[in-house]
Coordinates of N, CA and C and ligand atoms in Angstrom, one line a residue:
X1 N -0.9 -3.5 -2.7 CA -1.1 -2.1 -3.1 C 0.2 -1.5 -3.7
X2 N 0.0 -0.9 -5.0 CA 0.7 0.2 -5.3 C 1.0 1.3 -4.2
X3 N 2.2 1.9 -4.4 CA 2.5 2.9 -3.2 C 1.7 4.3 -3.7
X4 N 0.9 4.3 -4.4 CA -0.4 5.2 -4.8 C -0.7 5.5 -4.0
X5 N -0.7 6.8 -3.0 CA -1.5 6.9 -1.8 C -3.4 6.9 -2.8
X6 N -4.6 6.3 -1.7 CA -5.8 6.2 -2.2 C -6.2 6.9 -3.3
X7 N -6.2 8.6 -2.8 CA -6.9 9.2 -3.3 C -6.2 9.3 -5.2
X8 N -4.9 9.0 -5.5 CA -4.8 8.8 -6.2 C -5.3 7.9 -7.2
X9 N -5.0 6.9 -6.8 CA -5.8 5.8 -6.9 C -7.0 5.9 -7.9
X10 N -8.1 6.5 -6.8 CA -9.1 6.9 -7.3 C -9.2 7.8 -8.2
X11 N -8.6 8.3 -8.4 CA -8.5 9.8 -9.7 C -7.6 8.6 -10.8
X12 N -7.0 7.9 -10.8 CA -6.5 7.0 -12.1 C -8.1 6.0 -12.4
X13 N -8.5 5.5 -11.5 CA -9.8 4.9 -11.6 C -10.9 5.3 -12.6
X14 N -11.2 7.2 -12.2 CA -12.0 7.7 -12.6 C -11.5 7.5 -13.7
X15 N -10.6 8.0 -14.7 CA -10.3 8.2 -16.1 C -10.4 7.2 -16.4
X16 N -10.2 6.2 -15.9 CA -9.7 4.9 -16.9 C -11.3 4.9 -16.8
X17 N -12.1 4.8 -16.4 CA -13.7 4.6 -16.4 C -14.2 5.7 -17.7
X18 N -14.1 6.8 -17.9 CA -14.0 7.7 -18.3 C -13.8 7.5 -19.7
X19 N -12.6 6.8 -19.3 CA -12.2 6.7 -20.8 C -12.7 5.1 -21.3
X20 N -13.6 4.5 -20.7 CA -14.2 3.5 -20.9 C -13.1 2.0 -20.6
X21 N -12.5 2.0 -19.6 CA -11.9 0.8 -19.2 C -12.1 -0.1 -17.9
X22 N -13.4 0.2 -17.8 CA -13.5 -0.3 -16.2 C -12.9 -1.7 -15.9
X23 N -12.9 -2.1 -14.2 CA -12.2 -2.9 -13.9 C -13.6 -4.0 -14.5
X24 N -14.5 -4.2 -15.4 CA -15.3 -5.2 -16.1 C -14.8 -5.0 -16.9
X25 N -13.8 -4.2 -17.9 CA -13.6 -4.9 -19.1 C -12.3 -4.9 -19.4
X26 N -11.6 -4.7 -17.6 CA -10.0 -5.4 -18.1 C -10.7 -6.6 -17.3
X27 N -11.0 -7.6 -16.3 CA -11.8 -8.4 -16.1 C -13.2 -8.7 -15.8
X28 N -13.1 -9.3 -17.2 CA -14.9 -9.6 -17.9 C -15.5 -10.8 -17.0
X29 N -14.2 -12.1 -16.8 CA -14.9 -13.2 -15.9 C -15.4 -12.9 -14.8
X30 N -15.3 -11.9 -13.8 CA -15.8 -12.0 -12.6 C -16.7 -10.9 -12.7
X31 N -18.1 -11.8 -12.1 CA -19.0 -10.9 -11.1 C -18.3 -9.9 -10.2
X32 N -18.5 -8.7 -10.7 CA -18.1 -7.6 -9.8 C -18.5 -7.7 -8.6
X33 N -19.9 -7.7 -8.3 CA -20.4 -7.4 -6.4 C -20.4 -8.5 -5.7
X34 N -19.5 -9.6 -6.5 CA -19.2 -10.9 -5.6 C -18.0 -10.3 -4.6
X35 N -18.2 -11.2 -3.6 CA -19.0 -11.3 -2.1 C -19.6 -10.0 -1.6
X36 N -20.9 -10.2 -1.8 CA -21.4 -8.8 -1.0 C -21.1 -8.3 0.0
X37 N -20.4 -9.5 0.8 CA -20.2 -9.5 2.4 C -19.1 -10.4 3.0
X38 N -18.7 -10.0 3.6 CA -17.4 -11.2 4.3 C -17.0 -11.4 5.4
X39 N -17.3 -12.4 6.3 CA -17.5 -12.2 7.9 C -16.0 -12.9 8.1
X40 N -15.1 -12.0 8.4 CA -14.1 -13.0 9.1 C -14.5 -13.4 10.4
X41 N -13.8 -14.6 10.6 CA -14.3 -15.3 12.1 C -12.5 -15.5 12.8
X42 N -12.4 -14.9 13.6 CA -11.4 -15.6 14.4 C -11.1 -15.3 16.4
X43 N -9.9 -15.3 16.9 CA -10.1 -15.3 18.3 C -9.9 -13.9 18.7
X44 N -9.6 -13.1 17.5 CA -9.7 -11.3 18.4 C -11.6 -10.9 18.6
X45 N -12.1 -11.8 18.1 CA -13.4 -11.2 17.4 C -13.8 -11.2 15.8
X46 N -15.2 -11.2 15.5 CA -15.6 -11.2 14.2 C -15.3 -9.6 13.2
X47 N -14.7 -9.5 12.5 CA -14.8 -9.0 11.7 C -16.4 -9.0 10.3
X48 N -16.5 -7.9 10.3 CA -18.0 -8.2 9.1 C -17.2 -7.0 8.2
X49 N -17.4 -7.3 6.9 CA -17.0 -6.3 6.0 C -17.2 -6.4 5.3
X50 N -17.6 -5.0 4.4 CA -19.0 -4.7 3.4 C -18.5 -4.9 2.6
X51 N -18.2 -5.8 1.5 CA -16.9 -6.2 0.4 C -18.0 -5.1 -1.4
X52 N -19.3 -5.2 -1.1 CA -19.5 -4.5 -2.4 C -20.0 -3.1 -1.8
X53 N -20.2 -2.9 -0.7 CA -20.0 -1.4 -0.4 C -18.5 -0.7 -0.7
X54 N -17.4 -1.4 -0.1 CA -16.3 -0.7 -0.7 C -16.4 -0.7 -2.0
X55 N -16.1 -1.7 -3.1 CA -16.0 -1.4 -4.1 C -16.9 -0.7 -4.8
X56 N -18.2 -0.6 -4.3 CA -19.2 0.5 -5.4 C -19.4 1.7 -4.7
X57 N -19.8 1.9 -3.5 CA -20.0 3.1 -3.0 C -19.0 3.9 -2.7
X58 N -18.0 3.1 -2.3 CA -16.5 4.0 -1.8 C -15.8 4.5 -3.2
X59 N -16.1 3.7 -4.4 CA -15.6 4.5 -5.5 C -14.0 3.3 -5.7
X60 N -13.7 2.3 -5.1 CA -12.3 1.7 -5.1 C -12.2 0.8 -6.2
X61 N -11.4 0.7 -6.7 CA -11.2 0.0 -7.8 C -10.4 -1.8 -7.1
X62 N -10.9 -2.7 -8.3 CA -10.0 -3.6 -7.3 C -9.2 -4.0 -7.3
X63 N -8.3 -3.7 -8.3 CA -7.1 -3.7 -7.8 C -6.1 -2.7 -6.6
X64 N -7.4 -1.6 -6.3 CA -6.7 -1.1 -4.7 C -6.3 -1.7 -3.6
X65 N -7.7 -2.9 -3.9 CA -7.0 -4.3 -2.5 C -6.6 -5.6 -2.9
X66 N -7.1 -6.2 -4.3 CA -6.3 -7.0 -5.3 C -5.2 -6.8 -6.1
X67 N -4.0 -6.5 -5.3 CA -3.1 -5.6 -5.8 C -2.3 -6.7 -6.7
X68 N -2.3 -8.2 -6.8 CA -1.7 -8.7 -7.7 C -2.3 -8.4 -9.0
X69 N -3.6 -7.9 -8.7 CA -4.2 -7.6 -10.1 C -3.3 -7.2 -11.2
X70 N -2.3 -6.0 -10.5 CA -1.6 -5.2 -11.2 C -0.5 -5.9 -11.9
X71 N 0.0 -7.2 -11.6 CA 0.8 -7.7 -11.9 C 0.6 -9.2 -12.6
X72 N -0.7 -8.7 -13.3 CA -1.8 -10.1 -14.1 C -1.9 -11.1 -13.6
X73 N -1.8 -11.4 -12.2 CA -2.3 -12.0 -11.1 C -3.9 -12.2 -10.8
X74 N -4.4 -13.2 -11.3 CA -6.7 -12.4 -11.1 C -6.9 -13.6 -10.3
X75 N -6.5 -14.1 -9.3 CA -6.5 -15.0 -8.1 C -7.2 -13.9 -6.8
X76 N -8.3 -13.7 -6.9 CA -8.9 -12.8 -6.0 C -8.8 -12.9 -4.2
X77 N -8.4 -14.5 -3.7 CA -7.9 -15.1 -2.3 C -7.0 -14.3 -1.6
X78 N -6.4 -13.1 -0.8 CA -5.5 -13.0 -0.5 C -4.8 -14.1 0.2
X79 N -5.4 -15.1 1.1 CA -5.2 -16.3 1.6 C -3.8 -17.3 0.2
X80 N -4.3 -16.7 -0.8 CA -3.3 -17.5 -1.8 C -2.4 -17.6 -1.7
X81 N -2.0 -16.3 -1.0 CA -0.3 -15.9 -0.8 C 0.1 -15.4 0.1
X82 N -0.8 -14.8 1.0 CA -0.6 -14.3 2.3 C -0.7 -15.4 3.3
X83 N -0.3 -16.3 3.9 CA -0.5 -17.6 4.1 C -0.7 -17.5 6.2
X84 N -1.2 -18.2 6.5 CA -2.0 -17.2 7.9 C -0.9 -17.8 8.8
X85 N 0.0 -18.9 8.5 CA 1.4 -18.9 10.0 C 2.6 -18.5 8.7
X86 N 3.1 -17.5 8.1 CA 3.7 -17.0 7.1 C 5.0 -16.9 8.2
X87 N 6.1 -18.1 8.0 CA 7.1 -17.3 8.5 C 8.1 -16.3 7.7
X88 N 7.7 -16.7 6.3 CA 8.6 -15.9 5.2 C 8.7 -14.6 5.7
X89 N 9.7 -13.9 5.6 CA 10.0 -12.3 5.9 C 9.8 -11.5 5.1
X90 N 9.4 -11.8 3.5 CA 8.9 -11.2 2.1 C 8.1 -11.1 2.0
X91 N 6.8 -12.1 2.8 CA 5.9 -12.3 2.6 C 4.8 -12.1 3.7
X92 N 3.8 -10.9 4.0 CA 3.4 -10.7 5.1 C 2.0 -12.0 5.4
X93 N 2.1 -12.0 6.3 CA 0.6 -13.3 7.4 C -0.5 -13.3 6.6
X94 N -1.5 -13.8 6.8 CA -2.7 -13.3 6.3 C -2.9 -12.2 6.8
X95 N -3.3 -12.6 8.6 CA -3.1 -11.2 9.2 C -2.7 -9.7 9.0
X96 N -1.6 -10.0 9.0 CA -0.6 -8.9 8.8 C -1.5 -7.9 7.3
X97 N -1.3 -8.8 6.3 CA -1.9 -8.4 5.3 C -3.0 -7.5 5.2
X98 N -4.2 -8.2 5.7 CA -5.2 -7.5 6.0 C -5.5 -6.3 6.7
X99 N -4.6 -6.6 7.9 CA -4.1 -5.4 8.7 C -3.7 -4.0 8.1
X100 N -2.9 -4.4 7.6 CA -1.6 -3.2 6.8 C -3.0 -1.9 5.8
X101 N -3.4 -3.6 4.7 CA -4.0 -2.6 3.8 C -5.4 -2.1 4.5
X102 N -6.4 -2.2 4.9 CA -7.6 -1.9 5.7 C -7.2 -0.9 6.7
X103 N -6.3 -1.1 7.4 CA -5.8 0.4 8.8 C -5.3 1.6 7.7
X104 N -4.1 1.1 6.9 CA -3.4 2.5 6.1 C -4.8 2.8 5.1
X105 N -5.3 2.1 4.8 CA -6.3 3.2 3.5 C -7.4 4.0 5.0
X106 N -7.9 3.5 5.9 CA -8.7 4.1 6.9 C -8.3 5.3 7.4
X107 N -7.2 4.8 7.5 CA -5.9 6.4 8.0 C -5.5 7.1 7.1
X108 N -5.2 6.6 5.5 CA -5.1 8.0 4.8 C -6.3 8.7 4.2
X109 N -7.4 7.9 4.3 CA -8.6 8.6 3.8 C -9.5 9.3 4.9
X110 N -8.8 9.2 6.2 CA -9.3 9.6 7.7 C -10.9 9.2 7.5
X111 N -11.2 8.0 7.0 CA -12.5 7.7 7.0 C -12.9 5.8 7.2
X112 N -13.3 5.5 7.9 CA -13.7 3.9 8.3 C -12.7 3.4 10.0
X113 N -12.9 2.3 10.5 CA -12.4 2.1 11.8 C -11.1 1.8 11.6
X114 N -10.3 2.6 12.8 CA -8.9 1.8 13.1 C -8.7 1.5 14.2
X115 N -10.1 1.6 15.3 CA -9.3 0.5 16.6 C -10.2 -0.2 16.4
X116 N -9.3 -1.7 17.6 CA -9.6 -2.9 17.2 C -11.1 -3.2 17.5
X117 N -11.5 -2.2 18.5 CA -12.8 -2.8 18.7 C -13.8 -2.2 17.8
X118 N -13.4 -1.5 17.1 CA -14.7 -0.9 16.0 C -14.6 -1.6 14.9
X119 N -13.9 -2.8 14.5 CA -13.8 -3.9 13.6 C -13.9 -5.0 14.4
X120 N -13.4 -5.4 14.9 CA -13.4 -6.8 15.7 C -15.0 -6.6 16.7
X121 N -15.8 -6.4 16.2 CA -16.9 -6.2 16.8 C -18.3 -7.1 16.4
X122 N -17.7 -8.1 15.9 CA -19.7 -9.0 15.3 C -19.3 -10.7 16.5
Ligands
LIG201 C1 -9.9 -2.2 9.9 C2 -10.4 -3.3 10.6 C3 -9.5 -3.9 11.7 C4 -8.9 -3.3 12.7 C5 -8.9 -1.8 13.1 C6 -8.2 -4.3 13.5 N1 -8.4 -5.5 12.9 FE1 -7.7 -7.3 13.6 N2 -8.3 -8.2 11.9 C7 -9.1 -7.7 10.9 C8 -9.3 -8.6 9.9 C9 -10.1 -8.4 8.6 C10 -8.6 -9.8 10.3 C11 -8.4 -11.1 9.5 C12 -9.4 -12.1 9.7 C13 -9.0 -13.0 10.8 O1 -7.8 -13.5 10.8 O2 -9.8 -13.3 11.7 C14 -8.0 -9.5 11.6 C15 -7.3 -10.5 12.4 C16 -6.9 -10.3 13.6 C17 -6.3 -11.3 14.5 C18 -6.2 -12.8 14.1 C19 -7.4 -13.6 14.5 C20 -7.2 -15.1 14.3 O3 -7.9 -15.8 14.9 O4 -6.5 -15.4 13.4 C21 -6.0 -10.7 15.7 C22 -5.4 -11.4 16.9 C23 -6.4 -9.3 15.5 N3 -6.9 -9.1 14.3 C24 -6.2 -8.4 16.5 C25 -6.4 -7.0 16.4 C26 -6.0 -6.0 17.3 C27 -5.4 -6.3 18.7 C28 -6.3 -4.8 16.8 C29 -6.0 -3.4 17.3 C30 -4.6 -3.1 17.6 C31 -7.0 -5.0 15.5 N4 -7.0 -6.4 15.3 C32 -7.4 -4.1 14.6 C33 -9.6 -6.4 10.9 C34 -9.2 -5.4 11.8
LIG202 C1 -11.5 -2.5 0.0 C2 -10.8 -3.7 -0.5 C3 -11.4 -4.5 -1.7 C4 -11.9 -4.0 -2.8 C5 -12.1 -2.6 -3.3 C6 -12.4 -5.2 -3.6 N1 -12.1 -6.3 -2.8 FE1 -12.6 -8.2 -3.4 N2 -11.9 -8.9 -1.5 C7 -11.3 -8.1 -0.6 C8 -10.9 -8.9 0.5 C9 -10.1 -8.5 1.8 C10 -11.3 -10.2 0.2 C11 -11.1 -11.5 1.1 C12 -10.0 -12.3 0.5 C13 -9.5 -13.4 1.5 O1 -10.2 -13.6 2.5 O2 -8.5 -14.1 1.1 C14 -12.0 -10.2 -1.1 C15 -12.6 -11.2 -1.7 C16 -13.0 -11.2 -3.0 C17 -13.5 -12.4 -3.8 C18 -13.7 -13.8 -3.2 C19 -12.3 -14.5 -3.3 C20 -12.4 -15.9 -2.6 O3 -11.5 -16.6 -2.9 O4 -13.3 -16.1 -1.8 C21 -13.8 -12.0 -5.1 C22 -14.3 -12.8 -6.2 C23 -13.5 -10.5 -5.1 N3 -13.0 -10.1 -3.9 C24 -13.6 -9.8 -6.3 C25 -13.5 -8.4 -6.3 C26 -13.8 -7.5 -7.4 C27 -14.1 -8.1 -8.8 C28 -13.6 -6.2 -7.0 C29 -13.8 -4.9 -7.8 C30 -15.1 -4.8 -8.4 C31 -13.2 -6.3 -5.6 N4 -13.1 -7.6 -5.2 C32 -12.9 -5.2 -4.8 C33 -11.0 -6.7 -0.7 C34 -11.5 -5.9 -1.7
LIG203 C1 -0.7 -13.7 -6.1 C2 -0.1 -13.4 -4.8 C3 -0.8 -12.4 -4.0 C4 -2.1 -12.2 -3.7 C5 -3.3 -13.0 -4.1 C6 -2.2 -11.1 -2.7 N1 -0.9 -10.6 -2.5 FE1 -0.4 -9.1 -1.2 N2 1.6 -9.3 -1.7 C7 2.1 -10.3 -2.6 C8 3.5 -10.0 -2.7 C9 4.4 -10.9 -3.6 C10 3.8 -8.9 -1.9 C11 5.2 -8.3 -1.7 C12 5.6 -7.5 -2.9 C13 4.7 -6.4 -3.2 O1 4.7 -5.4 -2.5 O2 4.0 -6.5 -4.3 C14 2.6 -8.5 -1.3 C15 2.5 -7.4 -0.4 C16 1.4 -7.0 0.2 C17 1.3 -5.9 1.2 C18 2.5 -5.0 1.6 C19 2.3 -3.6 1.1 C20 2.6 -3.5 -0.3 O3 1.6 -3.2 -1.1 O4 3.7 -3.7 -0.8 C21 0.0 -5.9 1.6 C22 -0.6 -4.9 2.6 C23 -0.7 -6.9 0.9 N3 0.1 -7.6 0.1 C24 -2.1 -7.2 1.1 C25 -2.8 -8.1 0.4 C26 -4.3 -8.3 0.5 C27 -5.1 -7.6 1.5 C28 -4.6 -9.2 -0.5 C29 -6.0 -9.7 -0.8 C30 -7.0 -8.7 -1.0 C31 -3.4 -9.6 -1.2 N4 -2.3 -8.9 -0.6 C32 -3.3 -10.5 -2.2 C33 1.4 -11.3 -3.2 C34 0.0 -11.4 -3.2
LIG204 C1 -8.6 1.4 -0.2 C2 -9.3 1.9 0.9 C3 -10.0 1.0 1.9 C4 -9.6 -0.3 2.3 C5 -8.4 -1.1 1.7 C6 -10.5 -0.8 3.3 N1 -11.4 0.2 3.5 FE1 -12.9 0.1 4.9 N2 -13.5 1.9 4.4 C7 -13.0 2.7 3.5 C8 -13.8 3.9 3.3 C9 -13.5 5.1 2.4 C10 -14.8 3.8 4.3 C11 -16.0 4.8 4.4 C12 -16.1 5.4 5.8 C13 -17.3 6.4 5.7 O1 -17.9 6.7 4.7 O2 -17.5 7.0 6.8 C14 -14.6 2.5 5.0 C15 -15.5 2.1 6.0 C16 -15.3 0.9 6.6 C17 -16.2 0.4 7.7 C18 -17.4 1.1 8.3 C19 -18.5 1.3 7.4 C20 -18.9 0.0 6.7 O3 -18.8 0.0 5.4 O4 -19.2 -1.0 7.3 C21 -15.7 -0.8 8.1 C22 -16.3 -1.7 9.2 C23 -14.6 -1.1 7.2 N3 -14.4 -0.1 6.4 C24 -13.8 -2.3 7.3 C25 -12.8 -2.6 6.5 C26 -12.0 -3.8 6.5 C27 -12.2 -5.0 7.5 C28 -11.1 -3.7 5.5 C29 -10.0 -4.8 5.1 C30 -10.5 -6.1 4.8 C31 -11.2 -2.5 4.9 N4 -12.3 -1.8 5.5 C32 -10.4 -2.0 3.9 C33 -11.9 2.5 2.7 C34 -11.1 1.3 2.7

């Protein structure tokens, strides 16, 4: 992520839509509502997350969570680079990753779960 707090975000989204640039026709190869859905599995508990509810209903563009997007990066894996035993210090875990961006956008938009059990719950 850009240090955009969200709601910005979303107000650059709107225009660029607006002005006819959606995130389809800066990338035309991918099916937008690919993964409808995405169950992480691991030992805190399952994670389930609405992967085309955020992006269509919440209004998020994708490079708000594909933030290499921004840097002509269209490798959609955060796993790519966020690497799940990451000892690099530049480079946050998978975990970590996921963590960071999903809790800070929940907390600055005071809307979706930030304790562990209202995520770590399937
Ligand atoms: C907004 C949703 C969300 C919240 C809140 C959240 N987590 Fe997670 N957590 C995830 C996701 C997504 C993953 C990444 C998938 C994975 O590794 O299983 C994850 C991964 C983990 C993992 C690694 C699991 C593994 O087997 O690799 C642990 C441990 C964990 N969380 C503990 C916690 C704890 C403790 C809290 C509360 C302090 C918490 N989580 C809060 C979504 C959340
Ligand atoms: C709210 C955050 C968020 C938004 C918005 C979002 N994504 Fe994702 N997306 C994710 C996460 C998290 C994953 C899981 C990546 C992983 O596990 O490495 C994912 C996975 C994907 C995958 C599968 C990647 C793989 O290797 O399995 C594709 C394709 C994808 N997203 C495309 C998009 C497109 C296109 C958009 C915009 C229309 C979008 N996403 C919007 C967070 C988001
Ligand atoms: C092509 C490589 C690459 C991919 C794919 C990638 N990241 Fe990153 N990520 C980076 C790099 C490099 C940094 C550190 C520099 C920076 O902030 O851009 C970073 C930083 C971050 C940060 C720290 C805060 C910030 O914005 O600086 C978070 C959180 C994060 N990534 C989450 C994710 C999530 C979640 C995904 C998948 C939806 C993802 N990243 C996909 C390379 C990547
Ligand atoms: C850029 C902002 C943003 C990011 C990043 C984000 N979310 Fe959300 N999330 C929201 C918003 C907005 C809601 C809507 C809450 C509402 O309408 O009450 C939400 C709601 C949710 C909900 C409850 C409703 C539902 O759709 O199931 C869950 C669970 C959730 N998010 C999980 C996650 C997980 C897991 C991640 C990281 C992989 C994540 N979110 C990343 C913005 C975000």
């Amino acid at each position: 992520m850009q240090h955009l707090p969200p709601k910005k975000l979303l107000a650059v989204a709107i225009v660029l839509s607006l002005l006819g640039f959606g995130a389809y026709t800066l990338f035309p190869a991918q099916p937008p509502m690919e993964p409808v859905r995405i169950l992480f599995e691991g030992k805190a508990g399952n994670v389930l997350f609405d992967h085309q509810i955020h992006a269509e209903n919440y209004g998020l563009d994708c490079a708000s969570c594909h933030h290499n997007l921004e840097y002509g990066d269209d490798t959609f894996s955060c796993l790519a680079c966020h690497e799940k035993d990451s000892d690099d210090p530049f480079m946050l875990s998978y975990m970590d990753a996921l963590h960071d961006q999903c809790i800070q956008c929940h907390e600055d938009e005071q809307a979706g779960p930030v304790d562990c059990a209202a995520c770590h719950n399937r």
